[in-house]
């Protein structure tokens, strides 16, 4: 059975597409057949983050409208085996995604042997965002340690808990938090919400903390998902996230201030 | 708690302010979310009925639905203006 994972946030610009590209690549690198779908109709960007923007012929809406077959629209990733991208259309009609149409595409992917289907949600809480999360088994809520992002994340969690298919069936979407653009230095100075604070406010299980890193922009400049950059902390943090997602037990990294280690050992560490 | 936390706690930093503000607004929005859709309409119609008899403002009426284990209680609070 395919697992459907939505990457969502409410607020824009927090790293949904970066996270979708990294997580889907990471799952495929582990040998899982994975599809990643761009739900941001009219503002497609997953293609350029994954360096396949010039290979788009058909898109998600073409498949829904039966103007193309699913296999014609899926773009095979050039870096990793087992990874396929379904781009969004550039039409401005954001209501082009029908619930039945989305369900049909997801079922078809599952029948084709895809193990993971990653749904990259648009920002906001309108139709596209709702369609991206409706069929999800798992939700990855991406947030920055910043008040508007955390507040919007809580609204998205509320929608997942009341409006998703799982919720309608009396079940629960499994929710995870990915906290991006994290700066342990600023947290230590009391200038940024700490990961424990955000976890406490949202009452959601932490999947990963992605530290603020120059490698994220460098990766998107080149269209290489940052998880391929094994030397970067952001890449490593996403690798950990994927490991936890498939059930491995990995201790969280990149949360504490590195240079503070010695002091923590002397004064602070408990147990 | 480390020795550094002790010194830090003497001054309230902006992250703590952010956390406090978030806790308050998130709790408020969650309680709103738990309310049934018809409550705002109910509140509006009640306001219209009451205004036939007494002049009150929008914010002088408060409708809440409290859910317990086996029953729901609709709580209606109306602040009537003082008689002149």
Short mmCIF file of C-alpha atoms in Angstrom, two decimals:
data_model
loop_
_atom_site.label_atom_id
_atom_site.label_comp_id
_atom_site.label_asym_id
_atom_site.label_seq_id
_atom_site.Cartn_x
_atom_site.Cartn_y
_atom_site.Cartn_z
CA UNK A 1 0.00 0.00 0.00
CA UNK A 2 1.30 3.40 -0.97
CA UNK A 3 1.81 5.94 1.77
CA UNK A 4 0.54 9.42 0.91
CA UNK A 5 2.53 12.19 2.58
CA UNK A 6 1.51 15.85 2.37
CA UNK A 7 4.12 18.55 2.91
CA UNK A 8 2.19 21.58 4.09
CA UNK A 9 2.54 24.74 6.19
CA UNK A 10 -0.16 27.34 5.71
CA UNK A 11 2.40 30.11 5.40
CA UNK A 12 4.40 30.54 2.21
CA UNK A 13 8.15 30.61 1.86
CA UNK A 14 8.96 28.37 4.81
CA UNK A 15 10.48 25.54 2.78
CA UNK A 16 7.69 23.22 1.62
CA UNK A 17 9.11 22.62 -1.85
CA UNK A 18 12.70 22.33 -0.56
CA UNK A 19 11.42 19.76 1.96
CA UNK A 20 9.33 17.88 -0.63
CA UNK A 21 12.32 17.66 -2.99
CA UNK A 22 14.66 16.52 -0.22
CA UNK A 23 12.32 13.97 1.39
CA UNK A 24 11.22 12.44 -1.91
CA UNK A 25 14.84 12.18 -3.10
CA UNK A 26 15.86 10.67 0.24
CA UNK A 27 13.14 8.02 0.10
CA UNK A 28 14.11 7.11 -3.47
CA UNK A 29 17.81 6.95 -2.51
CA UNK A 30 16.81 4.32 0.02
CA UNK A 31 15.29 2.29 -2.78
CA UNK A 32 11.64 3.19 -2.32
CA UNK A 33 9.68 3.91 -5.47
CA UNK A 34 8.56 7.47 -4.90
CA UNK A 35 6.46 10.07 -6.72
CA UNK A 36 6.37 13.74 -5.83
CA UNK A 37 3.42 15.83 -6.98
CA UNK A 38 3.34 19.63 -7.24
CA UNK A 39 -0.12 20.81 -6.11
CA UNK A 40 0.69 24.49 -6.60
CA UNK A 41 -1.44 24.98 -9.72
CA UNK A 42 -0.51 28.14 -11.57
CA UNK A 43 2.76 28.62 -9.67
CA UNK A 44 4.71 25.47 -10.39
CA UNK A 45 8.14 25.39 -8.82
CA UNK A 46 8.98 21.86 -7.80
CA UNK A 47 10.25 21.31 -11.35
CA UNK A 48 12.87 24.05 -11.10
CA UNK A 49 13.97 22.95 -7.62
CA UNK A 50 14.48 19.43 -9.02
CA UNK A 51 16.06 20.57 -12.27
CA UNK A 52 13.47 19.16 -14.66
CA UNK A 53 11.79 22.44 -15.68
CA UNK A 54 12.77 21.97 -19.32
CA UNK A 55 11.47 18.42 -19.46
CA UNK A 56 7.84 19.23 -18.61
CA UNK A 57 5.52 18.19 -21.45
CA UNK A 58 2.30 17.22 -19.70
CA UNK A 59 1.25 18.06 -16.16
CA UNK A 60 -0.99 17.02 -13.27
CA UNK A 61 -4.04 18.90 -14.63
CA UNK A 62 -3.61 17.29 -18.09
CA UNK A 63 -3.77 13.88 -16.41
CA UNK A 64 -6.82 14.82 -14.35
CA UNK A 65 -8.58 16.11 -17.47
CA UNK A 66 -7.64 12.94 -19.40
CA UNK A 67 -5.58 14.97 -21.87
CA UNK A 68 -2.54 12.82 -21.11
CA UNK A 69 -1.73 9.47 -19.57
CA UNK A 70 -0.10 9.45 -16.15
CA UNK A 71 3.08 7.82 -17.49
CA UNK A 72 3.39 10.57 -20.11
CA UNK A 73 3.29 13.28 -17.45
CA UNK A 74 5.61 11.66 -14.90
CA UNK A 75 9.20 12.90 -15.22
CA UNK A 76 11.90 10.46 -14.23
CA UNK A 77 14.53 12.06 -11.99
CA UNK A 78 18.02 12.07 -13.50
CA UNK A 79 19.86 11.70 -10.20
CA UNK A 80 18.04 8.96 -8.36
CA UNK A 81 16.45 5.75 -9.54
CA UNK A 82 12.86 5.19 -8.38
CA UNK A 83 11.97 8.89 -8.30
CA UNK A 84 9.31 10.52 -10.49
CA UNK A 85 8.02 14.08 -10.54
CA UNK A 86 4.49 15.09 -11.50
CA UNK A 87 4.60 18.83 -12.25
CA UNK A 88 1.78 21.31 -11.66
CA UNK A 89 0.23 23.11 -14.59
CA UNK A 90 0.79 26.79 -15.23
CA UNK A 91 -2.91 27.45 -15.93
CA UNK A 92 -4.47 29.99 -13.66
CA UNK A 93 -7.51 27.90 -12.89
CA UNK A 94 -6.73 26.68 -9.42
CA UNK A 95 -10.02 24.77 -9.22
CA UNK A 96 -8.76 22.43 -11.94
CA UNK A 97 -8.02 19.87 -9.24
CA UNK A 98 -11.17 17.87 -8.58
CA UNK A 99 -11.36 15.55 -5.63
CA UNK A 100 -12.24 12.60 -7.87
CA UNK A 101 -9.46 13.45 -10.30
CA UNK A 102 -6.83 13.68 -7.58
CA UNK A 103 -8.03 10.42 -6.06
CA UNK A 104 -7.84 8.68 -9.44
CA UNK A 105 -4.23 9.81 -9.99
CA UNK A 106 -3.21 8.74 -6.46
CA UNK A 107 -4.83 5.33 -6.95
CA UNK A 108 -3.13 4.90 -10.28
CA UNK A 109 0.27 5.67 -8.73
CA UNK A 110 -0.40 3.20 -5.93
CA UNK A 111 -1.37 0.52 -8.47
CA UNK A 112 1.84 1.22 -10.38
CA UNK A 113 3.80 0.14 -7.32
CA UNK A 114 4.72 3.51 -5.88
CA UNK A 115 5.49 3.13 -2.19
CA UNK A 116 5.49 6.82 -1.30
CA UNK A 117 3.54 9.67 -2.84
CA UNK A 118 4.68 13.10 -1.66
CA UNK A 119 2.15 15.91 -2.15
CA UNK A 120 3.83 19.32 -2.23
CA UNK A 121 1.11 21.70 -1.05
CA UNK A 122 0.70 25.33 -2.11
CA UNK A 123 0.68 27.97 0.62
CA UNK A 124 -2.61 29.13 2.06
CA UNK A 125 -5.69 27.15 3.05
CA UNK A 126 -7.60 27.28 -0.20
CA UNK A 127 -8.59 24.59 -2.69
CA UNK A 128 -5.09 23.47 -3.79
CA UNK A 129 -3.83 23.18 -0.23
CA UNK A 130 -7.00 21.30 0.75
CA UNK A 131 -6.63 18.87 -2.17
CA UNK A 132 -2.98 18.25 -1.27
CA UNK A 133 -3.81 17.26 2.29
CA UNK A 134 -7.21 15.59 1.86
CA UNK A 135 -5.96 12.07 1.01
CA UNK A 136 -2.87 12.11 3.25
CA UNK A 137 -1.87 9.31 5.60
CA UNK A 138 1.02 11.36 6.95
CA UNK A 139 1.45 15.13 7.17
CA UNK A 140 4.76 16.92 7.37
CA UNK A 141 4.08 20.43 8.65
CA UNK A 142 6.95 22.74 7.77
CA UNK A 143 7.43 25.76 10.03
CA UNK A 144 9.97 28.46 10.73
CA UNK A 145 10.65 29.42 14.35
CA UNK A 146 8.64 32.60 13.91
CA UNK A 147 5.20 33.65 15.21
CA UNK A 148 3.22 33.87 11.95
CA UNK A 149 4.52 30.54 10.67
CA UNK A 150 3.77 28.72 13.94
CA UNK A 151 0.28 30.20 14.10
CA UNK A 152 -0.46 29.15 10.50
CA UNK A 153 0.91 25.67 11.21
CA UNK A 154 -1.60 25.31 14.01
CA UNK A 155 -4.43 26.22 11.63
CA UNK A 156 -3.24 23.62 9.13
CA UNK A 157 -3.08 21.03 11.92
CA UNK A 158 -6.69 21.92 12.77
CA UNK A 159 -7.72 21.36 9.15
CA UNK A 160 -5.88 18.02 9.03
CA UNK A 161 -7.71 16.96 12.18
CA UNK A 162 -11.17 17.91 10.93
CA UNK A 163 -11.31 18.06 7.12
CA UNK A 164 -9.00 15.33 5.83
CA UNK A 165 -10.32 11.99 4.58
CA UNK A 166 -8.80 10.26 7.61
CA UNK A 167 -10.62 12.69 9.91
CA UNK A 168 -13.90 12.08 8.08
CA UNK A 169 -13.40 8.35 8.60
CA UNK A 170 -12.79 8.89 12.31
CA UNK A 171 -9.07 8.25 12.01
CA UNK A 172 -6.10 10.55 12.35
CA UNK A 173 -3.45 11.74 9.93
CA UNK A 174 -0.03 11.05 11.42
CA UNK A 175 1.48 14.50 11.91
CA UNK A 176 5.13 15.52 12.01
CA UNK A 177 6.86 18.86 12.41
CA UNK A 178 9.86 19.97 10.37
CA UNK A 179 11.35 23.16 11.75
CA UNK A 180 13.43 24.92 9.10
CA UNK A 181 15.82 27.90 9.09
CA UNK A 182 16.77 27.15 12.67
CA UNK A 183 19.62 29.01 14.29
CA UNK A 184 20.83 27.52 17.59
CA UNK A 185 22.91 30.68 18.13
CA UNK A 186 19.88 32.95 17.99
CA UNK A 187 17.87 30.56 20.16
CA UNK A 188 20.67 30.67 22.76
CA UNK A 189 20.56 34.46 22.68
CA UNK A 190 16.80 34.41 23.28
CA UNK A 191 16.09 35.91 19.87
CA UNK A 192 14.39 32.90 18.31
CA UNK A 193 11.78 30.40 19.45
CA UNK A 194 13.45 27.17 20.49
CA UNK A 195 12.45 23.80 19.08
CA UNK A 196 10.97 22.74 22.45
CA UNK A 197 8.80 25.87 22.46
CA UNK A 198 7.40 25.17 18.99
CA UNK A 199 6.85 21.50 19.82
CA UNK A 200 5.02 22.49 22.98
CA UNK A 201 2.78 25.05 21.27
CA UNK A 202 1.87 22.79 18.34
CA UNK A 203 1.87 19.51 20.32
CA UNK A 204 3.27 17.75 17.27
CA UNK A 205 6.03 15.17 17.01
CA UNK A 206 9.32 16.55 15.72
CA UNK A 207 10.60 14.93 12.53
CA UNK A 208 13.64 17.14 12.06
CA UNK A 209 15.21 20.49 12.71
CA UNK A 210 16.81 21.88 9.55
CA UNK A 211 19.43 24.45 10.51
CA UNK A 212 19.72 27.70 8.59
CA UNK A 213 22.29 26.88 5.96
CA UNK A 214 23.80 28.52 2.90
CA UNK A 215 23.69 25.16 1.16
CA UNK A 216 19.89 25.40 0.73
CA UNK A 217 20.13 28.36 -1.64
CA UNK A 218 23.15 26.86 -3.39
CA UNK A 219 21.16 23.67 -3.93
CA UNK A 220 18.14 25.43 -5.39
CA UNK A 221 20.39 27.58 -7.61
CA UNK A 222 21.58 24.39 -9.26
CA UNK A 223 18.38 22.37 -9.07
CA UNK A 224 19.92 19.71 -6.88
CA UNK A 225 17.81 18.76 -3.85
CA UNK A 226 19.88 19.70 -0.78
CA UNK A 227 19.80 16.12 0.55
CA UNK A 228 22.41 15.28 -2.11
CA UNK A 229 24.87 17.65 -0.42
CA UNK A 230 26.27 15.24 2.13
CA UNK A 231 28.63 17.84 3.59
CA UNK A 232 25.92 20.33 4.43
CA UNK A 233 24.14 20.30 7.76
CA UNK A 234 20.79 20.87 6.03
CA UNK A 235 21.40 17.85 3.78
CA UNK A 236 22.33 15.71 6.77
CA UNK A 237 19.30 16.92 8.71
CA UNK A 238 17.02 15.91 5.82
CA UNK A 239 18.71 12.48 5.62
CA UNK A 240 17.91 12.02 9.30
CA UNK A 241 14.32 13.09 8.65
CA UNK A 242 13.93 10.42 5.96
CA UNK A 243 15.43 7.78 8.26
CA UNK A 244 12.93 8.69 11.00
CA UNK A 245 10.11 8.70 8.48
CA UNK A 246 10.81 5.07 7.57
CA UNK A 247 10.93 4.15 11.24
CA UNK A 248 14.59 4.38 12.20
CA UNK A 249 15.46 5.75 15.59
CA UNK A 250 17.84 8.66 15.10
CA UNK A 251 18.81 11.13 17.74
CA UNK A 252 18.07 14.75 16.82
CA UNK A 253 21.04 16.82 15.71
CA UNK A 254 21.67 20.49 14.93
CA UNK A 255 19.55 21.66 17.84
CA UNK A 256 22.20 22.60 20.39
CA UNK A 257 24.85 25.23 20.00
CA UNK A 258 28.03 23.42 18.89
CA UNK A 259 30.50 25.73 20.62
CA UNK A 260 28.52 25.53 23.84
CA UNK A 261 29.25 21.81 24.15
CA UNK A 262 31.94 22.10 26.75
CA UNK A 263 29.88 24.37 28.99
CA UNK A 264 26.89 22.15 28.69
CA UNK A 265 29.01 19.25 29.79
CA UNK A 266 30.28 21.21 32.79
CA UNK A 267 27.07 22.83 33.98
CA UNK A 268 23.98 22.04 32.07
CA UNK A 269 23.55 18.50 30.96
CA UNK A 270 21.01 16.43 32.75
CA UNK A 271 21.22 12.67 33.21
CA UNK B 1 18.73 24.11 34.33
CA UNK B 2 22.18 25.39 33.62
CA UNK B 3 23.90 28.24 35.38
CA UNK B 4 23.53 30.29 32.20
CA UNK B 5 19.77 29.92 32.18
CA UNK B 6 19.77 31.40 35.66
CA UNK B 7 21.46 34.59 34.51
CA UNK B 8 19.42 34.73 31.33
CA UNK B 9 16.11 34.60 33.17
CA UNK B 10 16.70 38.00 34.77
CA UNK B 11 15.77 39.71 31.51
CA UNK B 12 12.80 38.75 29.37
CA UNK B 13 13.97 37.98 25.85
CA UNK B 14 11.94 38.36 22.66
CA UNK B 15 11.66 34.59 22.15
CA UNK B 16 9.77 34.28 25.46
CA UNK B 17 7.46 37.10 24.40
CA UNK B 18 6.82 35.25 21.11
CA UNK B 19 6.06 32.03 22.96
CA UNK B 20 3.61 33.68 25.34
CA UNK B 21 1.79 35.49 22.55
CA UNK B 22 1.56 32.30 20.50
CA UNK B 23 0.25 30.24 23.40
CA UNK B 24 -2.56 32.75 23.96
CA UNK B 25 -3.63 33.16 20.32
CA UNK B 26 -3.35 29.45 19.50
CA UNK B 27 -5.47 28.49 22.54
CA UNK B 28 -8.07 31.08 21.53
CA UNK B 29 -8.18 29.94 17.89
CA UNK B 30 -8.45 26.28 18.90
CA UNK B 31 -11.46 27.00 21.09
CA UNK B 32 -13.10 28.87 18.18
CA UNK B 33 -12.38 25.98 15.86
CA UNK B 34 -14.10 23.51 18.16
CA UNK B 35 -17.35 25.50 17.95
CA UNK B 36 -20.08 24.37 15.53
CA UNK B 37 -20.51 26.40 12.33
CA UNK B 38 -23.95 27.68 13.26
CA UNK B 39 -22.87 29.56 16.40
CA UNK B 40 -22.03 32.88 14.70
CA UNK B 41 -25.41 32.84 12.91
CA UNK B 42 -27.20 31.89 16.12
CA UNK B 43 -25.46 34.75 17.87
CA UNK B 44 -26.51 37.19 15.15
CA UNK B 45 -30.15 36.11 15.19
CA UNK B 46 -30.32 36.20 18.97
CA UNK B 47 -28.91 39.69 18.85
CA UNK B 48 -31.67 40.74 16.46
CA UNK B 49 -34.39 39.31 18.71
CA UNK B 50 -33.02 40.94 21.83
CA UNK B 51 -32.66 44.27 20.04
CA UNK B 52 -36.41 44.32 19.52
CA UNK B 53 -36.72 44.87 23.25
CA UNK B 54 -33.41 46.24 24.51
CA UNK B 55 -30.71 48.16 22.68
CA UNK B 56 -27.46 46.22 23.04
CA UNK B 57 -24.21 46.16 21.10
CA UNK B 58 -22.66 43.26 19.20
CA UNK B 59 -20.04 42.65 21.86
CA UNK B 60 -22.58 42.54 24.70
CA UNK B 61 -23.74 39.09 23.69
CA UNK B 62 -21.60 35.99 24.02
CA UNK B 63 -22.62 32.50 22.94
CA UNK B 64 -20.50 29.48 23.91
CA UNK B 65 -21.03 25.79 23.54
CA UNK B 66 -19.38 23.75 26.29
CA UNK B 67 -19.02 20.06 25.63
CA UNK B 68 -18.90 17.61 28.50
CA UNK B 69 -18.79 13.84 28.27
CA UNK B 70 -22.44 13.13 27.58
CA UNK B 71 -24.04 16.52 27.08
CA UNK B 72 -23.48 19.95 25.60
CA UNK B 73 -24.34 23.16 27.37
CA UNK B 74 -25.21 26.25 25.37
CA UNK B 75 -24.18 29.24 27.44
CA UNK B 76 -25.67 32.61 26.59
CA UNK B 77 -24.36 35.77 28.22
CA UNK B 78 -26.09 39.05 27.57
CA UNK B 79 -25.00 42.26 29.21
CA UNK B 80 -27.99 44.57 29.51
CA UNK B 81 -27.36 48.29 29.63
CA UNK B 82 -27.99 50.06 32.91
CA UNK B 83 -31.39 51.74 33.21
CA UNK B 84 -31.33 55.45 32.98
#
